[in-house]
Amino acid sequence: MGKSVELAKKVYDRVKRKLISTACFEFREMEDILNNHGFSGQFWSLKFDIEAARKNYPTIEKSKLSSLEKRLNFRLPPSYALYLCEIANGGIGGWSSLIYPLSQEEIPVDDDLVVENFPRLEVHDPPTEITELDVWEEKHRTGRGLVLSEIDNGDDVFIVCKGDLPGSVWWWHYSNSRYVPLAADFLSFLIKNLLHTEKMVDVILKNLAGHN
């Protein structure tokens, strides 16, 4: 896990610097570049990361995690806890949206951020990177998950915190009423998203550098 968090932090810092460097470009010209280079329709998701990269999402002290977990009434998955303590508390790296910061205030967590007793985690058009489909398919699961981000049309991305497959990250596909697996753990989810973001930013920088 140590090597994973080191890699995630390295990728996170590198991609954040690149995102910040796009500040001199107009959104419209960046969108046009992506549409013309194989990323048609994806700028709206990149825009979340561009805006989040310009803000500060400080990490959480390890001493505060236990009180947060008491409020949530479940333990945070190790991969996600490492992210909160050593990389950031929210911001860039979400899947088509920013990652929600986890509130540190001494108030009850908003119930809307908790997925309770999700009925069935099913595979529906799964990403090819996931190799454990024979284990994850068609198994009834109950537990609790924490929403990491919201996407348009009622879709959520959440991490399983209690129950089967703890630590795995899923997409609730609202229109199809399906749970879609995204990654086996949070850091894998983060790195995958950051690398995809980096590909888009590199295309923008290559094509717009020196234009402004």
PDB file of C-alpha atoms in Angstrom:
ATOM      1  CA  MET A   1       0.000   0.000   0.000  1.00  0.00           C
ATOM      2  CA  GLY A   2       2.963   2.300   0.701  1.00  0.00           C
ATOM      3  CA  LYS A   3       4.181   2.145  -2.899  1.00  0.00           C
ATOM      4  CA  SER A   4       0.656   2.721  -4.161  1.00  0.00           C
ATOM      5  CA  VAL A   5       0.195   5.915  -2.163  1.00  0.00           C
ATOM      6  CA  GLU A   6       3.647   7.168  -3.220  1.00  0.00           C
ATOM      7  CA  LEU A   7       2.758   6.585  -6.878  1.00  0.00           C
ATOM      8  CA  ALA A   8      -0.669   8.184  -6.429  1.00  0.00           C
ATOM      9  CA  LYS A   9       0.838  11.269  -4.779  1.00  0.00           C
ATOM     10  CA  LYS A  10       3.459  11.607  -7.514  1.00  0.00           C
ATOM     11  CA  VAL A  11       0.832  11.385 -10.255  1.00  0.00           C
ATOM     12  CA  TYR A  12      -1.551  13.687  -8.337  1.00  0.00           C
ATOM     13  CA  ASP A  13       1.054  16.439  -7.916  1.00  0.00           C
ATOM     14  CA  ARG A  14       2.194  16.207 -11.537  1.00  0.00           C
ATOM     15  CA  VAL A  15      -1.318  16.341 -12.980  1.00  0.00           C
ATOM     16  CA  LYS A  16      -2.347  19.171 -10.652  1.00  0.00           C
ATOM     17  CA  ARG A  17       0.600  21.296 -11.867  1.00  0.00           C
ATOM     18  CA  LYS A  18      -0.397  20.674 -15.472  1.00  0.00           C
ATOM     19  CA  LEU A  19      -4.026  21.540 -14.785  1.00  0.00           C
ATOM     20  CA  ILE A  20      -2.997  24.808 -13.130  1.00  0.00           C
ATOM     21  CA  SER A  21      -0.854  25.641 -16.167  1.00  0.00           C
ATOM     22  CA  THR A  22      -3.984  25.751 -18.349  1.00  0.00           C
ATOM     23  CA  ALA A  23      -5.169  28.922 -16.559  1.00  0.00           C
ATOM     24  CA  CYS A  24      -4.039  31.120 -19.464  1.00  0.00           C
ATOM     25  CA  PHE A  25      -6.294  29.336 -21.957  1.00  0.00           C
ATOM     26  CA  GLU A  26      -9.972  29.925 -22.676  1.00  0.00           C
ATOM     27  CA  PHE A  27     -12.386  27.075 -21.967  1.00  0.00           C
ATOM     28  CA  ARG A  28     -13.766  27.239 -25.504  1.00  0.00           C
ATOM     29  CA  GLU A  29     -10.376  26.803 -27.158  1.00  0.00           C
ATOM     30  CA  MET A  30      -9.496  23.887 -24.867  1.00  0.00           C
ATOM     31  CA  GLU A  31     -12.810  22.219 -25.640  1.00  0.00           C
ATOM     32  CA  ASP A  32     -12.251  22.639 -29.376  1.00  0.00           C
ATOM     33  CA  ILE A  33      -8.797  21.060 -29.138  1.00  0.00           C
ATOM     34  CA  LEU A  34     -10.149  18.016 -27.284  1.00  0.00           C
ATOM     35  CA  ASN A  35     -13.044  17.595 -29.694  1.00  0.00           C
ATOM     36  CA  ASN A  36     -10.563  17.549 -32.583  1.00  0.00           C
ATOM     37  CA  HIS A  37      -8.144  15.083 -30.965  1.00  0.00           C
ATOM     38  CA  GLY A  38     -10.217  12.087 -29.933  1.00  0.00           C
ATOM     39  CA  PHE A  39     -11.758  13.424 -26.712  1.00  0.00           C
ATOM     40  CA  SER A  40     -15.056  14.670 -28.105  1.00  0.00           C
ATOM     41  CA  GLY A  41     -17.554  15.629 -25.410  1.00  0.00           C
ATOM     42  CA  GLN A  42     -15.103  15.097 -22.534  1.00  0.00           C
ATOM     43  CA  PHE A  43     -14.186  18.690 -21.750  1.00  0.00           C
ATOM     44  CA  TRP A  44     -17.154  19.101 -19.409  1.00  0.00           C
ATOM     45  CA  SER A  45     -15.578  16.505 -17.081  1.00  0.00           C
ATOM     46  CA  LEU A  46     -12.076  17.979 -17.430  1.00  0.00           C
ATOM     47  CA  LYS A  47     -13.494  21.358 -16.459  1.00  0.00           C
ATOM     48  CA  PHE A  48     -14.194  20.038 -12.937  1.00  0.00           C
ATOM     49  CA  ASP A  49     -10.526  19.122 -12.517  1.00  0.00           C
ATOM     50  CA  ILE A  50      -9.279  22.422 -13.960  1.00  0.00           C
ATOM     51  CA  GLU A  51     -11.365  24.380 -11.468  1.00  0.00           C
ATOM     52  CA  ALA A  52     -10.572  22.064  -8.534  1.00  0.00           C
ATOM     53  CA  ALA A  53      -6.813  22.227  -9.225  1.00  0.00           C
ATOM     54  CA  ARG A  54      -6.888  25.957  -8.499  1.00  0.00           C
ATOM     55  CA  LYS A  55      -8.303  25.364  -5.003  1.00  0.00           C
ATOM     56  CA  ASN A  56      -6.774  23.920  -1.854  1.00  0.00           C
ATOM     57  CA  TYR A  57      -8.003  20.611  -0.407  1.00  0.00           C
ATOM     58  CA  PRO A  58      -5.752  20.053   2.631  1.00  0.00           C
ATOM     59  CA  THR A  59      -5.214  16.579   4.007  1.00  0.00           C
ATOM     60  CA  ILE A  60      -6.813  15.331   7.221  1.00  0.00           C
ATOM     61  CA  GLU A  61      -4.707  14.654  10.319  1.00  0.00           C
ATOM     62  CA  LYS A  62      -4.595  10.964  11.201  1.00  0.00           C
ATOM     63  CA  SER A  63      -5.697  11.774  14.739  1.00  0.00           C
ATOM     64  CA  LYS A  64      -8.990  13.092  13.376  1.00  0.00           C
ATOM     65  CA  LEU A  65      -9.856  10.032  11.334  1.00  0.00           C
ATOM     66  CA  SER A  66     -11.159   8.033  14.289  1.00  0.00           C
ATOM     67  CA  SER A  67     -13.671  10.750  15.210  1.00  0.00           C
ATOM     68  CA  LEU A  68     -14.787  10.950  11.587  1.00  0.00           C
ATOM     69  CA  GLU A  69     -15.289   7.202  11.509  1.00  0.00           C
ATOM     70  CA  LYS A  70     -17.367   7.356  14.685  1.00  0.00           C
ATOM     71  CA  ARG A  71     -19.650   9.891  13.020  1.00  0.00           C
ATOM     72  CA  LEU A  72     -19.952   7.688   9.954  1.00  0.00           C
ATOM     73  CA  ASN A  73     -20.367   4.559  12.085  1.00  0.00           C
ATOM     74  CA  PHE A  74     -17.969   2.544   9.919  1.00  0.00           C
ATOM     75  CA  ARG A  75     -14.248   2.354   9.192  1.00  0.00           C
ATOM     76  CA  LEU A  76     -12.898   4.043   6.111  1.00  0.00           C
ATOM     77  CA  PRO A  77     -11.138   1.695   3.647  1.00  0.00           C
ATOM     78  CA  PRO A  78      -7.326   1.848   4.088  1.00  0.00           C
ATOM     79  CA  SER A  79      -6.712   3.044   0.520  1.00  0.00           C
ATOM     80  CA  TYR A  80      -9.163   5.923   0.922  1.00  0.00           C
ATOM     81  CA  ALA A  81      -7.858   6.792   4.398  1.00  0.00           C
ATOM     82  CA  LEU A  82      -4.315   7.064   3.006  1.00  0.00           C
ATOM     83  CA  TYR A  83      -5.569   9.408   0.305  1.00  0.00           C
ATOM     84  CA  LEU A  84      -7.238  11.650   2.889  1.00  0.00           C
ATOM     85  CA  CYS A  85      -4.170  11.777   5.146  1.00  0.00           C
ATOM     86  CA  GLU A  86      -1.335  11.903   2.619  1.00  0.00           C
ATOM     87  CA  ILE A  87      -2.650  13.298  -0.688  1.00  0.00           C
ATOM     88  CA  ALA A  88      -5.776  15.463  -0.396  1.00  0.00           C
ATOM     89  CA  ASN A  89      -9.271  15.661   1.026  1.00  0.00           C
ATOM     90  CA  GLY A  90     -11.216  15.938  -2.199  1.00  0.00           C
ATOM     91  CA  GLY A  91     -10.684  17.782  -5.448  1.00  0.00           C
ATOM     92  CA  ILE A  92      -9.153  16.450  -8.669  1.00  0.00           C
ATOM     93  CA  GLY A  93      -9.176  12.811  -9.724  1.00  0.00           C
ATOM     94  CA  GLY A  94     -12.886  12.045  -9.656  1.00  0.00           C
ATOM     95  CA  TRP A  95     -14.734  10.213 -12.379  1.00  0.00           C
ATOM     96  CA  SER A  96     -16.490  12.851 -14.505  1.00  0.00           C
ATOM     97  CA  SER A  97     -16.746  15.094 -11.436  1.00  0.00           C
ATOM     98  CA  LEU A  98     -14.651  16.332  -8.525  1.00  0.00           C
ATOM     99  CA  ILE A  99     -14.177  14.210  -5.405  1.00  0.00           C
ATOM    100  CA  TYR A 100     -16.195  15.473  -2.449  1.00  0.00           C
ATOM    101  CA  PRO A 101     -14.189  16.678   0.561  1.00  0.00           C
ATOM    102  CA  LEU A 102     -15.051  14.676   3.678  1.00  0.00           C
ATOM    103  CA  SER A 103     -16.469  17.077   6.267  1.00  0.00           C
ATOM    104  CA  GLN A 104     -14.451  17.386   9.483  1.00  0.00           C
ATOM    105  CA  GLU A 105     -17.087  19.373  11.329  1.00  0.00           C
ATOM    106  CA  GLU A 106     -18.565  17.880  14.466  1.00  0.00           C
ATOM    107  CA  ILE A 107     -22.034  17.498  12.979  1.00  0.00           C
ATOM    108  CA  PRO A 108     -23.884  14.442  11.662  1.00  0.00           C
ATOM    109  CA  VAL A 109     -22.880  13.464   8.153  1.00  0.00           C
ATOM    110  CA  ASP A 110     -25.515  14.322   5.552  1.00  0.00           C
ATOM    111  CA  ASP A 111     -27.555  11.162   4.973  1.00  0.00           C
ATOM    112  CA  ASP A 112     -27.564  11.902   1.252  1.00  0.00           C
ATOM    113  CA  LEU A 113     -23.837  11.138   1.171  1.00  0.00           C
ATOM    114  CA  VAL A 114     -24.300   7.609   2.503  1.00  0.00           C
ATOM    115  CA  VAL A 115     -25.540   4.691   0.427  1.00  0.00           C
ATOM    116  CA  GLU A 116     -27.167   2.205   2.789  1.00  0.00           C
ATOM    117  CA  ASN A 117     -28.095  -1.393   2.047  1.00  0.00           C
ATOM    118  CA  PHE A 118     -27.436  -1.207  -1.677  1.00  0.00           C
ATOM    119  CA  PRO A 119     -29.373  -4.183  -3.059  1.00  0.00           C
ATOM    120  CA  ARG A 120     -27.198  -5.762  -5.717  1.00  0.00           C
ATOM    121  CA  LEU A 121     -23.862  -4.944  -7.301  1.00  0.00           C
ATOM    122  CA  GLU A 122     -24.117  -6.050 -10.910  1.00  0.00           C
ATOM    123  CA  VAL A 123     -21.750  -5.815 -13.833  1.00  0.00           C
ATOM    124  CA  HIS A 124     -23.101  -3.665 -16.656  1.00  0.00           C
ATOM    125  CA  ASP A 125     -20.772  -2.622 -19.471  1.00  0.00           C
ATOM    126  CA  PRO A 126     -17.808  -2.976 -17.080  1.00  0.00           C
ATOM    127  CA  PRO A 127     -14.436  -1.323 -17.771  1.00  0.00           C
ATOM    128  CA  THR A 128     -12.027  -3.799 -19.350  1.00  0.00           C
ATOM    129  CA  GLU A 129      -9.382  -3.029 -16.725  1.00  0.00           C
ATOM    130  CA  ILE A 130     -11.326  -4.892 -14.055  1.00  0.00           C
ATOM    131  CA  THR A 131     -10.253  -8.530 -13.993  1.00  0.00           C
ATOM    132  CA  GLU A 132     -12.180  -9.842 -10.996  1.00  0.00           C
ATOM    133  CA  LEU A 133     -15.532  -9.967 -12.783  1.00  0.00           C
ATOM    134  CA  ASP A 134     -15.953 -13.674 -12.112  1.00  0.00           C
ATOM    135  CA  VAL A 135     -15.893 -12.822  -8.406  1.00  0.00           C
ATOM    136  CA  TRP A 136     -18.061  -9.711  -8.601  1.00  0.00           C
ATOM    137  CA  GLU A 137     -20.821 -10.828 -10.942  1.00  0.00           C
ATOM    138  CA  GLU A 138     -24.335 -11.680  -9.821  1.00  0.00           C
ATOM    139  CA  LYS A 139     -23.747 -11.769  -6.077  1.00  0.00           C
ATOM    140  CA  HIS A 140     -26.219 -10.277  -3.646  1.00  0.00           C
ATOM    141  CA  ARG A 141     -24.517  -7.713  -1.408  1.00  0.00           C
ATOM    142  CA  THR A 142     -25.560  -5.474   1.442  1.00  0.00           C
ATOM    143  CA  GLY A 143     -23.584  -2.847   3.288  1.00  0.00           C
ATOM    144  CA  ARG A 144     -22.812   0.840   3.327  1.00  0.00           C
ATOM    145  CA  GLY A 145     -20.916   3.082   0.970  1.00  0.00           C
ATOM    146  CA  LEU A 146     -19.764   6.682   0.996  1.00  0.00           C
ATOM    147  CA  VAL A 147     -20.580   8.831  -2.031  1.00  0.00           C
ATOM    148  CA  LEU A 148     -17.375  10.215  -3.567  1.00  0.00           C
ATOM    149  CA  SER A 149     -18.970  12.336  -6.266  1.00  0.00           C
ATOM    150  CA  GLU A 150     -22.200  13.002  -8.126  1.00  0.00           C
ATOM    151  CA  ILE A 151     -22.657  12.976 -11.861  1.00  0.00           C
ATOM    152  CA  ASP A 152     -25.502  14.402 -13.911  1.00  0.00           C
ATOM    153  CA  ASN A 153     -28.811  12.535 -14.200  1.00  0.00           C
ATOM    154  CA  GLY A 154     -28.759  11.180 -10.666  1.00  0.00           C
ATOM    155  CA  ASP A 155     -25.638   9.025 -11.036  1.00  0.00           C
ATOM    156  CA  ASP A 156     -23.286   8.591  -8.051  1.00  0.00           C
ATOM    157  CA  VAL A 157     -19.768   7.243  -7.605  1.00  0.00           C
ATOM    158  CA  PHE A 158     -19.278   5.632  -4.202  1.00  0.00           C
ATOM    159  CA  ILE A 159     -16.814   3.536  -2.228  1.00  0.00           C
ATOM    160  CA  VAL A 160     -17.933   0.467  -0.287  1.00  0.00           C
ATOM    161  CA  CYS A 161     -17.057   0.918   3.385  1.00  0.00           C
ATOM    162  CA  LYS A 162     -19.021  -1.836   5.094  1.00  0.00           C
ATOM    163  CA  GLY A 163     -20.146  -5.193   3.735  1.00  0.00           C
ATOM    164  CA  ASP A 164     -18.823  -7.253   0.829  1.00  0.00           C
ATOM    165  CA  LEU A 165     -15.907  -5.952  -1.260  1.00  0.00           C
ATOM    166  CA  PRO A 166     -14.886  -3.161   1.147  1.00  0.00           C
ATOM    167  CA  GLY A 167     -12.800  -0.467  -0.500  1.00  0.00           C
ATOM    168  CA  SER A 168     -14.096  -1.115  -4.018  1.00  0.00           C
ATOM    169  CA  VAL A 169     -15.407   1.850  -6.034  1.00  0.00           C
ATOM    170  CA  TRP A 170     -18.688   1.717  -7.952  1.00  0.00           C
ATOM    171  CA  TRP A 171     -20.830   3.795 -10.253  1.00  0.00           C
ATOM    172  CA  TRP A 172     -24.584   3.872  -9.607  1.00  0.00           C
ATOM    173  CA  HIS A 173     -26.018   4.103 -13.128  1.00  0.00           C
ATOM    174  CA  TYR A 174     -29.365   5.685 -12.302  1.00  0.00           C
ATOM    175  CA  SER A 175     -31.048   5.436 -15.704  1.00  0.00           C
ATOM    176  CA  ASN A 176     -30.301   1.692 -15.943  1.00  0.00           C
ATOM    177  CA  SER A 177     -30.643   1.003 -12.194  1.00  0.00           C
ATOM    178  CA  ARG A 178     -27.307  -0.818 -12.172  1.00  0.00           C
ATOM    179  CA  TYR A 179     -24.152  -0.767 -10.087  1.00  0.00           C
ATOM    180  CA  VAL A 180     -21.049  -0.715 -12.287  1.00  0.00           C
ATOM    181  CA  PRO A 181     -17.588  -1.610 -10.873  1.00  0.00           C
ATOM    182  CA  LEU A 182     -14.909   1.038 -11.460  1.00  0.00           C
ATOM    183  CA  ALA A 183     -11.933  -0.101  -9.369  1.00  0.00           C
ATOM    184  CA  ALA A 184     -10.969  -2.570  -6.650  1.00  0.00           C
ATOM    185  CA  ASP A 185      -9.618   0.186  -4.379  1.00  0.00           C
ATOM    186  CA  PHE A 186      -9.604   3.968  -4.136  1.00  0.00           C
ATOM    187  CA  LEU A 187      -5.986   4.648  -5.102  1.00  0.00           C
ATOM    188  CA  SER A 188      -6.368   2.565  -8.271  1.00  0.00           C
ATOM    189  CA  PHE A 189      -9.498   4.573  -9.071  1.00  0.00           C
ATOM    190  CA  LEU A 190      -7.653   7.848  -8.444  1.00  0.00           C
ATOM    191  CA  ILE A 191      -4.554   6.991 -10.481  1.00  0.00           C
ATOM    192  CA  LYS A 192      -6.603   5.738 -13.433  1.00  0.00           C
ATOM    193  CA  ASN A 193      -8.641   8.944 -13.534  1.00  0.00           C
ATOM    194  CA  LEU A 194      -5.615  11.192 -13.119  1.00  0.00           C
ATOM    195  CA  LEU A 195      -3.760   9.500 -15.967  1.00  0.00           C
ATOM    196  CA  HIS A 196      -6.747   9.949 -18.259  1.00  0.00           C
ATOM    197  CA  THR A 197      -6.949  13.608 -17.248  1.00  0.00           C
ATOM    198  CA  GLU A 198      -3.237  13.969 -17.945  1.00  0.00           C
ATOM    199  CA  LYS A 199      -3.693  12.663 -21.493  1.00  0.00           C
ATOM    200  CA  MET A 200      -6.271  15.375 -22.193  1.00  0.00           C
ATOM    201  CA  VAL A 201      -4.198  18.131 -20.600  1.00  0.00           C
ATOM    202  CA  ASP A 202      -1.094  17.067 -22.550  1.00  0.00           C
ATOM    203  CA  VAL A 203      -3.059  17.371 -25.804  1.00  0.00           C
ATOM    204  CA  ILE A 204      -4.187  20.867 -24.797  1.00  0.00           C
ATOM    205  CA  LEU A 205      -0.710  21.997 -23.792  1.00  0.00           C
ATOM    206  CA  LYS A 206       0.868  20.562 -26.947  1.00  0.00           C
ATOM    207  CA  ASN A 207      -1.602  22.359 -29.213  1.00  0.00           C
ATOM    208  CA  LEU A 208      -2.020  25.649 -27.356  1.00  0.00           C
ATOM    209  CA  ALA A 209       1.428  26.284 -25.888  1.00  0.00           C
ATOM    210  CA  GLY A 210       2.733  29.575 -27.247  1.00  0.00           C
ATOM    211  CA  HIS A 211      -0.687  30.650 -28.547  1.00  0.00           C
ATOM    212  CA  ASN A 212      -1.313  33.003 -25.589  1.00  0.00           C
TER     213      ASN A 212
END
